[in-house]
Amino acid sequence: MKIVLLIAWLLGIPLSSHAQKINTMKNSTEETAIRTALEQYYFKGIFEGNTTLLKEVFFKDALLFGDIKGVAYYKTAEQYIEGVGNRVSPEKAGAPFHPEIISIDVINSIASVKLNVKMYDYNYYNFITFHKINGKWLIVNKTLTDVE
């Protein structure tokens, strides 16, 4: 009986490690898609002040919350994108813009991303939630804070 259990246990190891590789490969593909959305739409949109790019990556009903210099911040995606379009972009101002992806965690059709975005005199930390909707990763929530 012990031998049968030992054999069953040994046979189970390769199967579970194979399943782990499949999940890792799938998450790697999704992580790459999210990274592309961040770099080609979110970061580029902010840097250039390009509202068309931002509308491509934000879910229309997304909400943004946080604090900037200690002041509470709340906007809808529409208000946020409009604000980006109405300000002088870092690109046009020749201002520093240094975005960094700190982490991306993906589970099924949701993902949580932690970013550090340094621009103008701000040092933002963002926590962004993505949801894969109709095959496309969209920002459904953004929280942010500015740190000294």
PDB file of C-alpha atoms in Angstrom:
ATOM      1  CA  MET A   1       0.000   0.000   0.000  1.00  0.00           C
ATOM      2  CA  LYS A   2       2.835   2.413   0.843  1.00  0.00           C
ATOM      3  CA  ILE A   3       4.450   1.730  -2.516  1.00  0.00           C
ATOM      4  CA  VAL A   4       1.197   2.505  -4.372  1.00  0.00           C
ATOM      5  CA  LEU A   5       0.865   5.810  -2.490  1.00  0.00           C
ATOM      6  CA  LEU A   6       4.496   6.671  -3.165  1.00  0.00           C
ATOM      7  CA  ILE A   7       4.104   5.967  -6.890  1.00  0.00           C
ATOM      8  CA  ALA A   8       0.875   7.999  -7.043  1.00  0.00           C
ATOM      9  CA  TRP A   9       2.586  10.861  -5.251  1.00  0.00           C
ATOM     10  CA  LEU A  10       5.610  10.765  -7.574  1.00  0.00           C
ATOM     11  CA  LEU A  11       3.394  10.708 -10.651  1.00  0.00           C
ATOM     12  CA  GLY A  12       1.464  13.722  -9.362  1.00  0.00           C
ATOM     13  CA  ILE A  13       4.533  15.975  -9.174  1.00  0.00           C
ATOM     14  CA  PRO A  14       5.128  16.307 -12.932  1.00  0.00           C
ATOM     15  CA  LEU A  15       1.439  16.901 -13.556  1.00  0.00           C
ATOM     16  CA  SER A  16       1.186  19.739 -11.058  1.00  0.00           C
ATOM     17  CA  SER A  17       4.404  21.380 -12.261  1.00  0.00           C
ATOM     18  CA  HIS A  18       3.104  21.183 -15.858  1.00  0.00           C
ATOM     19  CA  ALA A  19      -0.105  22.939 -14.806  1.00  0.00           C
ATOM     20  CA  GLN A  20       1.984  25.602 -13.067  1.00  0.00           C
ATOM     21  CA  LYS A  21       3.971  26.228 -16.277  1.00  0.00           C
ATOM     22  CA  ILE A  22       0.762  26.673 -18.281  1.00  0.00           C
ATOM     23  CA  ASN A  23      -0.600  29.227 -15.781  1.00  0.00           C
ATOM     24  CA  THR A  24       2.729  31.061 -15.694  1.00  0.00           C
ATOM     25  CA  MET A  25       2.859  31.242 -19.491  1.00  0.00           C
ATOM     26  CA  LYS A  26      -0.716  32.547 -19.670  1.00  0.00           C
ATOM     27  CA  ASN A  27      -0.059  35.172 -16.975  1.00  0.00           C
ATOM     28  CA  SER A  28       3.147  36.157 -18.757  1.00  0.00           C
ATOM     29  CA  THR A  29       1.186  36.785 -21.976  1.00  0.00           C
ATOM     30  CA  GLU A  30      -1.446  38.821 -20.119  1.00  0.00           C
ATOM     31  CA  GLU A  31       1.234  40.740 -18.225  1.00  0.00           C
ATOM     32  CA  THR A  32       2.862  41.648 -21.545  1.00  0.00           C
ATOM     33  CA  ALA A  33      -0.499  42.905 -22.869  1.00  0.00           C
ATOM     34  CA  ILE A  34      -0.979  45.051 -19.754  1.00  0.00           C
ATOM     35  CA  ARG A  35       2.571  46.390 -19.984  1.00  0.00           C
ATOM     36  CA  THR A  36       1.866  47.362 -23.610  1.00  0.00           C
ATOM     37  CA  ALA A  37      -1.383  49.108 -22.608  1.00  0.00           C
ATOM     38  CA  LEU A  38       0.492  51.055 -19.943  1.00  0.00           C
ATOM     39  CA  GLU A  39       3.400  52.068 -22.163  1.00  0.00           C
ATOM     40  CA  GLN A  40       1.585  52.736 -25.453  1.00  0.00           C
ATOM     41  CA  TYR A  41      -1.625  54.299 -24.126  1.00  0.00           C
ATOM     42  CA  TYR A  42      -1.429  55.346 -20.462  1.00  0.00           C
ATOM     43  CA  PHE A  43       2.148  56.673 -20.167  1.00  0.00           C
ATOM     44  CA  LYS A  44       2.251  58.016 -23.716  1.00  0.00           C
ATOM     45  CA  GLY A  45      -1.171  59.655 -23.275  1.00  0.00           C
ATOM     46  CA  ILE A  46      -0.092  61.395 -20.073  1.00  0.00           C
ATOM     47  CA  PHE A  47       3.276  62.482 -21.501  1.00  0.00           C
ATOM     48  CA  GLU A  48       1.842  63.871 -24.738  1.00  0.00           C
ATOM     49  CA  GLY A  49      -1.477  65.080 -23.304  1.00  0.00           C
ATOM     50  CA  ASN A  50      -3.107  62.753 -25.834  1.00  0.00           C
ATOM     51  CA  THR A  51      -6.710  62.228 -24.737  1.00  0.00           C
ATOM     52  CA  THR A  52      -7.420  59.815 -27.610  1.00  0.00           C
ATOM     53  CA  LEU A  53      -4.818  57.397 -26.251  1.00  0.00           C
ATOM     54  CA  LEU A  54      -6.166  57.715 -22.708  1.00  0.00           C
ATOM     55  CA  LYS A  55      -9.728  57.031 -23.868  1.00  0.00           C
ATOM     56  CA  GLU A  56      -8.440  53.788 -25.410  1.00  0.00           C
ATOM     57  CA  VAL A  57      -7.091  52.472 -22.101  1.00  0.00           C
ATOM     58  CA  PHE A  58      -9.683  53.759 -19.589  1.00  0.00           C
ATOM     59  CA  PHE A  59     -13.074  52.110 -19.126  1.00  0.00           C
ATOM     60  CA  LYS A  60     -15.633  54.868 -19.688  1.00  0.00           C
ATOM     61  CA  ASP A  61     -16.998  54.605 -16.130  1.00  0.00           C
ATOM     62  CA  ALA A  62     -13.646  54.267 -14.351  1.00  0.00           C
ATOM     63  CA  LEU A  63     -13.124  56.238 -11.151  1.00  0.00           C
ATOM     64  CA  LEU A  64     -10.000  57.859  -9.736  1.00  0.00           C
ATOM     65  CA  PHE A  65      -9.361  58.490  -6.032  1.00  0.00           C
ATOM     66  CA  GLY A  66      -6.432  59.643  -3.933  1.00  0.00           C
ATOM     67  CA  ASP A  67      -4.664  62.664  -2.557  1.00  0.00           C
ATOM     68  CA  ILE A  68      -2.269  65.184  -4.046  1.00  0.00           C
ATOM     69  CA  LYS A  69      -0.139  67.250  -1.661  1.00  0.00           C
ATOM     70  CA  GLY A  70      -2.523  66.157   1.109  1.00  0.00           C
ATOM     71  CA  VAL A  71      -5.683  67.259  -0.713  1.00  0.00           C
ATOM     72  CA  ALA A  72      -8.365  64.656  -1.450  1.00  0.00           C
ATOM     73  CA  TYR A  73      -8.741  63.775  -5.117  1.00  0.00           C
ATOM     74  CA  TYR A  74     -11.758  62.281  -6.879  1.00  0.00           C
ATOM     75  CA  LYS A  75     -12.568  62.283 -10.575  1.00  0.00           C
ATOM     76  CA  THR A  76     -14.358  60.248 -13.158  1.00  0.00           C
ATOM     77  CA  ALA A  77     -12.289  58.966 -16.082  1.00  0.00           C
ATOM     78  CA  GLU A  78     -13.958  61.566 -18.291  1.00  0.00           C
ATOM     79  CA  GLN A  79     -12.992  64.420 -15.930  1.00  0.00           C
ATOM     80  CA  TYR A  80      -9.444  63.112 -15.578  1.00  0.00           C
ATOM     81  CA  ILE A  81      -8.911  62.737 -19.340  1.00  0.00           C
ATOM     82  CA  GLU A  82     -10.373  66.195 -19.957  1.00  0.00           C
ATOM     83  CA  GLY A  83      -7.964  67.627 -17.369  1.00  0.00           C
ATOM     84  CA  VAL A  84      -4.991  65.959 -19.034  1.00  0.00           C
ATOM     85  CA  GLY A  85      -6.095  67.441 -22.352  1.00  0.00           C
ATOM     86  CA  ASN A  86      -6.417  70.943 -20.891  1.00  0.00           C
ATOM     87  CA  ARG A  87      -3.032  71.124 -19.197  1.00  0.00           C
ATOM     88  CA  VAL A  88       0.361  71.678 -20.766  1.00  0.00           C
ATOM     89  CA  SER A  89       1.781  68.216 -21.310  1.00  0.00           C
ATOM     90  CA  PRO A  90       5.210  67.268 -19.956  1.00  0.00           C
ATOM     91  CA  GLU A  91       6.274  66.770 -23.590  1.00  0.00           C
ATOM     92  CA  LYS A  92       5.351  70.348 -24.623  1.00  0.00           C
ATOM     93  CA  ALA A  93       6.733  71.824 -21.395  1.00  0.00           C
ATOM     94  CA  GLY A  94      10.011  69.939 -21.709  1.00  0.00           C
ATOM     95  CA  ALA A  95       9.318  68.725 -18.171  1.00  0.00           C
ATOM     96  CA  PRO A  96      10.743  65.567 -16.657  1.00  0.00           C
ATOM     97  CA  PHE A  97       8.598  62.459 -17.064  1.00  0.00           C
ATOM     98  CA  HIS A  98       9.788  59.186 -15.570  1.00  0.00           C
ATOM     99  CA  PRO A  99       7.182  56.404 -15.392  1.00  0.00           C
ATOM    100  CA  GLU A 100       8.057  53.063 -13.807  1.00  0.00           C
ATOM    101  CA  ILE A 101       6.063  49.850 -13.594  1.00  0.00           C
ATOM    102  CA  ILE A 102       6.772  48.427 -10.146  1.00  0.00           C
ATOM    103  CA  SER A 103       4.551  45.355 -10.282  1.00  0.00           C
ATOM    104  CA  ILE A 104       1.810  43.656 -12.261  1.00  0.00           C
ATOM    105  CA  ASP A 105      -0.333  40.917 -10.698  1.00  0.00           C
ATOM    106  CA  VAL A 106      -2.783  39.059 -12.934  1.00  0.00           C
ATOM    107  CA  ILE A 107      -5.527  36.639 -11.896  1.00  0.00           C
ATOM    108  CA  ASN A 108      -7.937  35.554 -14.606  1.00  0.00           C
ATOM    109  CA  SER A 109      -9.496  38.701 -16.101  1.00  0.00           C
ATOM    110  CA  ILE A 110      -8.337  41.177 -13.449  1.00  0.00           C
ATOM    111  CA  ALA A 111      -4.979  42.731 -12.738  1.00  0.00           C
ATOM    112  CA  SER A 112      -3.501  45.048 -10.153  1.00  0.00           C
ATOM    113  CA  VAL A 113      -0.631  47.317 -11.139  1.00  0.00           C
ATOM    114  CA  LYS A 114       1.630  49.474  -8.991  1.00  0.00           C
ATOM    115  CA  LEU A 115       3.338  52.407 -10.709  1.00  0.00           C
ATOM    116  CA  ASN A 116       5.648  55.283  -9.846  1.00  0.00           C
ATOM    117  CA  VAL A 117       5.258  58.291 -12.135  1.00  0.00           C
ATOM    118  CA  LYS A 118       7.553  61.272 -11.633  1.00  0.00           C
ATOM    119  CA  MET A 119       6.518  64.346 -13.595  1.00  0.00           C
ATOM    120  CA  TYR A 120       6.857  68.064 -13.052  1.00  0.00           C
ATOM    121  CA  ASP A 121       7.389  68.424  -9.286  1.00  0.00           C
ATOM    122  CA  TYR A 122       5.256  65.385  -8.450  1.00  0.00           C
ATOM    123  CA  ASN A 123       6.202  61.900  -7.379  1.00  0.00           C
ATOM    124  CA  TYR A 124       3.026  59.874  -7.881  1.00  0.00           C
ATOM    125  CA  TYR A 125       2.388  56.338  -6.769  1.00  0.00           C
ATOM    126  CA  ASN A 126      -0.544  54.782  -8.585  1.00  0.00           C
ATOM    127  CA  PHE A 127      -2.446  51.600  -7.901  1.00  0.00           C
ATOM    128  CA  ILE A 128      -4.380  50.733 -11.029  1.00  0.00           C
ATOM    129  CA  THR A 129      -6.947  47.983 -11.500  1.00  0.00           C
ATOM    130  CA  PHE A 130      -7.344  46.523 -14.967  1.00  0.00           C
ATOM    131  CA  HIS A 131     -10.175  44.300 -16.175  1.00  0.00           C
ATOM    132  CA  LYS A 132     -10.080  42.396 -19.435  1.00  0.00           C
ATOM    133  CA  ILE A 133     -13.300  43.402 -21.203  1.00  0.00           C
ATOM    134  CA  ASN A 134     -14.105  42.013 -24.652  1.00  0.00           C
ATOM    135  CA  GLY A 135     -10.511  40.838 -25.007  1.00  0.00           C
ATOM    136  CA  LYS A 136      -8.980  44.208 -24.104  1.00  0.00           C
ATOM    137  CA  TRP A 137      -7.283  45.252 -20.850  1.00  0.00           C
ATOM    138  CA  LEU A 138      -8.908  48.462 -19.570  1.00  0.00           C
ATOM    139  CA  ILE A 139      -8.273  50.606 -16.497  1.00  0.00           C
ATOM    140  CA  VAL A 140     -11.390  50.398 -14.329  1.00  0.00           C
ATOM    141  CA  ASN A 141      -9.992  52.122 -11.222  1.00  0.00           C
ATOM    142  CA  LYS A 142      -7.025  54.288 -10.327  1.00  0.00           C
ATOM    143  CA  THR A 143      -5.886  55.374  -6.888  1.00  0.00           C
ATOM    144  CA  LEU A 144      -2.986  57.737  -6.477  1.00  0.00           C
ATOM    145  CA  THR A 145      -0.952  59.681  -4.012  1.00  0.00           C
ATOM    146  CA  ASP A 146       1.870  62.178  -4.271  1.00  0.00           C
ATOM    147  CA  VAL A 147       4.869  61.707  -1.988  1.00  0.00           C
ATOM    148  CA  GLU A 148       7.726  64.082  -1.169  1.00  0.00           C
TER     149      GLU A 148
END
